PDB file of C-alpha atoms in Angstrom:
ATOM      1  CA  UNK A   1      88.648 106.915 117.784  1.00 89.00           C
ATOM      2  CA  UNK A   2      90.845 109.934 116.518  1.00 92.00           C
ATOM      3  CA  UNK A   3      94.509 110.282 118.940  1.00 95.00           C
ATOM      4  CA  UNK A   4      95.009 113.946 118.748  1.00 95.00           C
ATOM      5  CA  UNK A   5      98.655 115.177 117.814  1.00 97.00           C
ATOM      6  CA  UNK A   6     101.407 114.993 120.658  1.00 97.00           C
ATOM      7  CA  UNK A   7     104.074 117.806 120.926  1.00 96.00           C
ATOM      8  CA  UNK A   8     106.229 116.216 118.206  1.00 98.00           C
ATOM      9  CA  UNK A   9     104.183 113.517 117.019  1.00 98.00           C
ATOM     10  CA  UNK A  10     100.844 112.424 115.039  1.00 98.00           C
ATOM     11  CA  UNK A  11      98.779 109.448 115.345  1.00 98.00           C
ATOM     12  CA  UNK A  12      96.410 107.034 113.458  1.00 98.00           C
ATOM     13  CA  UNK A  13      95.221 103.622 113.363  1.00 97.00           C
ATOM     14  CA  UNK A  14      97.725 101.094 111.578  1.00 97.00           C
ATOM     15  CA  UNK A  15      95.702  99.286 108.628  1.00 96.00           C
ATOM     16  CA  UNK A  16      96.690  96.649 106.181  1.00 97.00           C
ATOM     17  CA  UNK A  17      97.185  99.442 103.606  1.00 97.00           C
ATOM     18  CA  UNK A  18     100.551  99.968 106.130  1.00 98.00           C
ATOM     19  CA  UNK A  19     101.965  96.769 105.331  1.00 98.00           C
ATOM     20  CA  UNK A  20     105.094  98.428 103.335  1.00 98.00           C
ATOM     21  CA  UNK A  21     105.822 100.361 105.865  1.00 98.00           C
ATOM     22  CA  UNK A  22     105.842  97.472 108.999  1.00 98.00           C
ATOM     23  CA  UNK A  23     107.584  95.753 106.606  1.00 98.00           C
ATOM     24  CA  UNK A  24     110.586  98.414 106.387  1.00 98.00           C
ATOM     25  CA  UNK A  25     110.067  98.874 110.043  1.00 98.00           C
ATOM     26  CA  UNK A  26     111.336  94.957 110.601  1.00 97.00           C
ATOM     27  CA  UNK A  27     113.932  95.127 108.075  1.00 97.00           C
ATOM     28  CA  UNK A  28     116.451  96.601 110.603  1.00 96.00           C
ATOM     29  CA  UNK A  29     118.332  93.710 112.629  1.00 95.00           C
ATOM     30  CA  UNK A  30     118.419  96.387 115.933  1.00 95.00           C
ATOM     31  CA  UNK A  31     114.884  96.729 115.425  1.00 96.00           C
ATOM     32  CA  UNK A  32     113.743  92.786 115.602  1.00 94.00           C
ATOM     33  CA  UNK A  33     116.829  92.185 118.448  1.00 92.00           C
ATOM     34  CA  UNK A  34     114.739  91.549 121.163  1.00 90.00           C
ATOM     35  CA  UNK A  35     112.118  90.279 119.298  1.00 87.00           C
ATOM     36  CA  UNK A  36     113.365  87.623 117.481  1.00 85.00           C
ATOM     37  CA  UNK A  37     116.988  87.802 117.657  1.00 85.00           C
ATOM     38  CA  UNK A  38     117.015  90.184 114.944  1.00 89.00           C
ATOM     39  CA  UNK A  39     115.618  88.249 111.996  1.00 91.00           C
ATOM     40  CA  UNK A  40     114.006  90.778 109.481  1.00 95.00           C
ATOM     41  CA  UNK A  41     110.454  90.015 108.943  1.00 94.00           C
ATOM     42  CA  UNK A  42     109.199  89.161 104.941  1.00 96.00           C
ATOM     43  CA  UNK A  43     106.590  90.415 103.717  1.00 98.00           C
ATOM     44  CA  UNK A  44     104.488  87.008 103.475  1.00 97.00           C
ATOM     45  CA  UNK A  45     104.639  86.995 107.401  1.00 95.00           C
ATOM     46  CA  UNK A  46     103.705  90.773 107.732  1.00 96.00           C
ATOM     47  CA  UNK A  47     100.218  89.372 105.488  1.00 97.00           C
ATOM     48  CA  UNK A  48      99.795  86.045 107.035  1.00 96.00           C
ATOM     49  CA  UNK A  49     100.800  86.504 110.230  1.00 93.00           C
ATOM     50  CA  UNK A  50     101.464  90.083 111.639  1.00 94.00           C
ATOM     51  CA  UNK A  51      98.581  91.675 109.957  1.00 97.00           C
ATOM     52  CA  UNK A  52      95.635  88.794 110.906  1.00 96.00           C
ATOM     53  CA  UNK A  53      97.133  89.535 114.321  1.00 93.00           C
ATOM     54  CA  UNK A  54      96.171  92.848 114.069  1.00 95.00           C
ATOM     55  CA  UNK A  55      92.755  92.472 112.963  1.00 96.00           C
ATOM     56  CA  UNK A  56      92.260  90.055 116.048  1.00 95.00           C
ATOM     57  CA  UNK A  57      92.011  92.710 118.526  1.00 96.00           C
ATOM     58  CA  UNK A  58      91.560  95.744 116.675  1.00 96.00           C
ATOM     59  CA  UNK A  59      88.957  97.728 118.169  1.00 95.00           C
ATOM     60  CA  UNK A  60      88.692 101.551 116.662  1.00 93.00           C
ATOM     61  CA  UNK A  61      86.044 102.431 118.896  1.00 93.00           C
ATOM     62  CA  UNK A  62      88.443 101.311 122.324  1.00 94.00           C
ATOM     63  CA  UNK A  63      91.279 102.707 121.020  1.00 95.00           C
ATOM     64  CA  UNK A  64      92.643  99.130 120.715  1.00 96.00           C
ATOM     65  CA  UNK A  65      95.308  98.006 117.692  1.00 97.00           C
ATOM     66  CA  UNK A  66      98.116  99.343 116.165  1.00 97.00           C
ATOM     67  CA  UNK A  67      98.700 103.223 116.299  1.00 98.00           C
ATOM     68  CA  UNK A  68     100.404 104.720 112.677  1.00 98.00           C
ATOM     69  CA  UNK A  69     103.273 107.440 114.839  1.00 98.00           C
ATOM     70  CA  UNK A  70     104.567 109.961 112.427  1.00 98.00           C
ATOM     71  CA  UNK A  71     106.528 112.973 112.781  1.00 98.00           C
ATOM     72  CA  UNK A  72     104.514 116.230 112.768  1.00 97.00           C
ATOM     73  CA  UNK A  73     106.800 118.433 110.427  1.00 95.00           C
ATOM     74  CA  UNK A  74     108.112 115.700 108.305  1.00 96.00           C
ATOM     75  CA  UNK A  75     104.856 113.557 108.486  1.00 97.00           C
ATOM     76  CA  UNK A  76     107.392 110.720 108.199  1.00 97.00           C
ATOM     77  CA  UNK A  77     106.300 107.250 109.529  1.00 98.00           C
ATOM     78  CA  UNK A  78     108.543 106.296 112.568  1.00 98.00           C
ATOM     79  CA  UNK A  79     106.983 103.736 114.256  1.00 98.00           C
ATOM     80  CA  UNK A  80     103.555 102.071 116.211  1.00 98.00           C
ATOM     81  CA  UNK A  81     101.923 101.862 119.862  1.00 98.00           C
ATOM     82  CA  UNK A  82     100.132  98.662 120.447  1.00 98.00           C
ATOM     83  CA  UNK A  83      97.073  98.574 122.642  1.00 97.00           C
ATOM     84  CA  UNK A  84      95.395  95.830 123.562  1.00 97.00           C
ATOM     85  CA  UNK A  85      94.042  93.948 126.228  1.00 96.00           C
ATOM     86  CA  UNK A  86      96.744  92.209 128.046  1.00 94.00           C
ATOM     87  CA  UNK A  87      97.845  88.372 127.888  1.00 91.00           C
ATOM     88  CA  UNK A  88      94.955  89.029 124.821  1.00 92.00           C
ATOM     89  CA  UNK A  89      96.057  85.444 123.415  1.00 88.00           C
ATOM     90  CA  UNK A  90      95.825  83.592 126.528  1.00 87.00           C
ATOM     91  CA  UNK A  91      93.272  82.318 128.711  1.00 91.00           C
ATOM     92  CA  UNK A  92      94.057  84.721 131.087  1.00 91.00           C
ATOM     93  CA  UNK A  93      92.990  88.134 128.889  1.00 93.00           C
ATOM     94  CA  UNK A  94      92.188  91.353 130.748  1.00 94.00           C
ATOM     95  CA  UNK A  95      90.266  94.079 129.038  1.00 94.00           C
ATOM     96  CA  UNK A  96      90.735  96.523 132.486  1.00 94.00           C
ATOM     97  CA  UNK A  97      94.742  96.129 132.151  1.00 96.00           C
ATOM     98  CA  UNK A  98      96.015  97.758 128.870  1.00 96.00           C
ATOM     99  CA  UNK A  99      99.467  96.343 127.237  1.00 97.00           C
ATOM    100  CA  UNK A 100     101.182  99.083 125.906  1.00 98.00           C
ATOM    101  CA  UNK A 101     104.360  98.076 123.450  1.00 97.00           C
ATOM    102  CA  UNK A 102     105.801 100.012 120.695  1.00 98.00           C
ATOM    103  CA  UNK A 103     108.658  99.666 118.058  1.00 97.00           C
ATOM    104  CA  UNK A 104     110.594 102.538 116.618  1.00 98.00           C
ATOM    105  CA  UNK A 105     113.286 102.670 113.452  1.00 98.00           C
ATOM    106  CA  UNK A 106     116.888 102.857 115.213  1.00 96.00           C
ATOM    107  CA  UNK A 107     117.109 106.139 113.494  1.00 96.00           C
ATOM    108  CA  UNK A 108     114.877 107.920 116.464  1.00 97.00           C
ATOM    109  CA  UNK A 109     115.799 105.803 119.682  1.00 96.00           C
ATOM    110  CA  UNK A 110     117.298 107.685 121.991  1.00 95.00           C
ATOM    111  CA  UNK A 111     115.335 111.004 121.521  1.00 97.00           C
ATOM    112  CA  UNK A 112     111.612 109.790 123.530  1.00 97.00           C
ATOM    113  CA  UNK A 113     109.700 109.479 120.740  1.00 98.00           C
ATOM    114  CA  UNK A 114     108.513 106.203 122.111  1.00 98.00           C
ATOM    115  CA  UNK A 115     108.149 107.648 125.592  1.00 98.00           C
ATOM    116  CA  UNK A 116     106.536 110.885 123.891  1.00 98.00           C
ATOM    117  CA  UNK A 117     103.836 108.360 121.816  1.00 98.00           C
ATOM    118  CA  UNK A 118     103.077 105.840 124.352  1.00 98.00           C
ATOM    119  CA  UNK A 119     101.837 108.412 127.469  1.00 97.00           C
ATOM    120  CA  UNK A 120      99.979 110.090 124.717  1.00 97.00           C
ATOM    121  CA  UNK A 121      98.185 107.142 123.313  1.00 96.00           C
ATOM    122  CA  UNK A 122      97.369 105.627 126.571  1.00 95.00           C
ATOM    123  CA  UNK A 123      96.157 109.135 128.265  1.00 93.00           C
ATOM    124  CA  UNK A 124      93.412 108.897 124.992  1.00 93.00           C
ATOM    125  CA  UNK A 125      92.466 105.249 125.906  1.00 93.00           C
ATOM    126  CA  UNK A 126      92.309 105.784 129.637  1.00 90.00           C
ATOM    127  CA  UNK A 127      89.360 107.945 128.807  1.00 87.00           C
ATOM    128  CA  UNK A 128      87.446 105.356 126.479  1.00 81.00           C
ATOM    129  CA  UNK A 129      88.221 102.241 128.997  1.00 77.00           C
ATOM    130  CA  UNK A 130      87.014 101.207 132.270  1.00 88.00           C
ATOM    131  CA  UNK A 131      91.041 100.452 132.742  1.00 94.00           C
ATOM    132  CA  UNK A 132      92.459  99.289 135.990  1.00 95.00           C
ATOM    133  CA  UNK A 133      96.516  99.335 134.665  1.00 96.00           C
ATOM    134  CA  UNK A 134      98.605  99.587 131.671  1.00 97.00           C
ATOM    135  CA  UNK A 135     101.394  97.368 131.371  1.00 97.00           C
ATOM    136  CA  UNK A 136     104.642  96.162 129.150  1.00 97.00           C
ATOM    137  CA  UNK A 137     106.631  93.482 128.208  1.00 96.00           C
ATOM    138  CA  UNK A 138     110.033  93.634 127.513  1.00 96.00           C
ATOM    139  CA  UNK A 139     112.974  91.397 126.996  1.00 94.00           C
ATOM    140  CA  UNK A 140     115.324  91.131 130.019  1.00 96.00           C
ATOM    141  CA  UNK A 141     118.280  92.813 128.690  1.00 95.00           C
ATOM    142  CA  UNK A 142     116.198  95.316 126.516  1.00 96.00           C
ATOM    143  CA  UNK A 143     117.345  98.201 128.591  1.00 96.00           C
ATOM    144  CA  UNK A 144     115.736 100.582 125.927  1.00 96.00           C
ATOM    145  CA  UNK A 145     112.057  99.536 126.719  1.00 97.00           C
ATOM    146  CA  UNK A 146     112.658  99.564 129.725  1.00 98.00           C
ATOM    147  CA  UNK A 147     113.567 102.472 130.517  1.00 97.00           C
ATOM    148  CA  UNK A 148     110.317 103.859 128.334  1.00 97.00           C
ATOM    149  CA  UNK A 149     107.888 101.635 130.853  1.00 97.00           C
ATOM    150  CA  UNK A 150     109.999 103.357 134.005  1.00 98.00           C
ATOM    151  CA  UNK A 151     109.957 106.906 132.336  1.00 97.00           C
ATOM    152  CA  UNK A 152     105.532 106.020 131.690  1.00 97.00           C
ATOM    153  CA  UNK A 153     105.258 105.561 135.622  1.00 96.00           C
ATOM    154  CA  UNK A 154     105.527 101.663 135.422  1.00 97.00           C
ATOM    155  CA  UNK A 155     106.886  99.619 137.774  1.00 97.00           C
ATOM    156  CA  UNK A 156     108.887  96.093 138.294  1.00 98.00           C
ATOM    157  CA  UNK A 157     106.216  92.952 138.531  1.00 97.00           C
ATOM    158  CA  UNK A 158     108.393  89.782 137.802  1.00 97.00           C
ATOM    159  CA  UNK A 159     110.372  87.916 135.299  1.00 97.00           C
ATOM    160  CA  UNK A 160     109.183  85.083 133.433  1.00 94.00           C
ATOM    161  CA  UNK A 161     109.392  82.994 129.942  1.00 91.00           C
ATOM    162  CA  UNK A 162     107.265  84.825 127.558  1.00 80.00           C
ATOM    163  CA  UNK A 163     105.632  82.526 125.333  1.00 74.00           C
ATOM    164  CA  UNK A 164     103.580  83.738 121.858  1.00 66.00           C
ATOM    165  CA  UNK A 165     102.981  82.429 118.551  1.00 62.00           C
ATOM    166  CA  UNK A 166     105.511  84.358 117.108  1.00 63.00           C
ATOM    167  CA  UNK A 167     108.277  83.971 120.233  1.00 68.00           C
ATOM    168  CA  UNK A 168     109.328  82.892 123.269  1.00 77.00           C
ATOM    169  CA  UNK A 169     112.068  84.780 125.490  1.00 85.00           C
ATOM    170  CA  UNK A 170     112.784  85.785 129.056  1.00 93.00           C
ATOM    171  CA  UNK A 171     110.721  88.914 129.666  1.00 95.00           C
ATOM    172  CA  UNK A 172     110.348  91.251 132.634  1.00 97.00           C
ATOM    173  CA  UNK A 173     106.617  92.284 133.170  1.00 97.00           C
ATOM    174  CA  UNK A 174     106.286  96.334 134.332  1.00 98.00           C
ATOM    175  CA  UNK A 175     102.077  98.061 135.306  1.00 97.00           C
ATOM    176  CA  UNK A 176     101.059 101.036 136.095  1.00 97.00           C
ATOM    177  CA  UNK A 177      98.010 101.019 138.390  1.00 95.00           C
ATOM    178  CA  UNK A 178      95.868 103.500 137.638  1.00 92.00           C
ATOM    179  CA  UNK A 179      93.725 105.690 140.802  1.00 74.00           C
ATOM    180  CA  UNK A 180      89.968 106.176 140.248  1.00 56.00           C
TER     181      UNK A 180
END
């Protein structure tokens, strides 16, 4: 599957070839805040445990992974889009609802990029998928994401404990329904 370009942005699939650069991404403290209290990934976990990830639900042909964003003009990596299937690593998996999450270097919050990338990506998979929703995760008090799932057309679902392999934390959980 080929994203074209956004308004501002350009878009590819994330492979392990990107490792340098999702290691950078994780380096900032602000960056990893809500996801792990801002503990910078190393680059063993980015191989052993980010990447393998990764490869669990990549799916080129859905649309489903990590999406490479980049700058148009500078073609400067600035972050990813995740897609895949949500609660993928639970019992309770749903191909027709999409989770939609994203990271961005601190450098570019604040200026939609995220917003920008995310409505972009997801308008390309909505075509591919027999989709019923897209939905987010965020931590409670990560008013930033947030206010990206509001600004995508999501809305409030509930608050619970989040628990993954790689954290547990007090989330809110946002969809967007999606009309036939």
């Amino acid at each position: 599957m080929k994203i074209t370009p956004s308004a501002r942005l350009m878009y590819r699939m994330i492979t392990p070839d990107d490792a340098q650069l999702l290691f950078e991404l994780d380096q900032d403290p602000s960056v990893m805040q809500y996801l792990n209290g801002g503990v910078p990934t190393s680059m063993e976990d980015i191989h052993n445990r980010f990447l393998p990830r990764i490869a669990s639900f990549h799916n080129e042909e859905k649309g489903w992974g990590l999406w490479h964003v980049a700058t148009k003009e500078e073609h400067e990596f600035i972050g990813w889009i995740l897609v895949r299937p949500m609660f993928y690593f639970t019992e309770e998996r749903d191909d027709t609802d999409m989770e939609l999450g994203w990271r961005f270097k601190q450098t570019t919050w604040g200026q939609g990029y995220a917003t920008e990338a995310a409505l972009h990506v997801a308008t390309h998979i909505e075509k591919l998928n027999e989709l019923k929703s897209f939905s987010a995760v965020a931590a409670v008090d990560n008013i930033g994401s947030i206010a990206v799932m509001k600004k995508l057309g999501m809305h409030f679902v509930k608050q619970d404990i989040h628990t993954d392999p790689t954290w547990q934390t007090e989330v809110v959980y946002y969809t967007k329904p999606l009309i036939d």
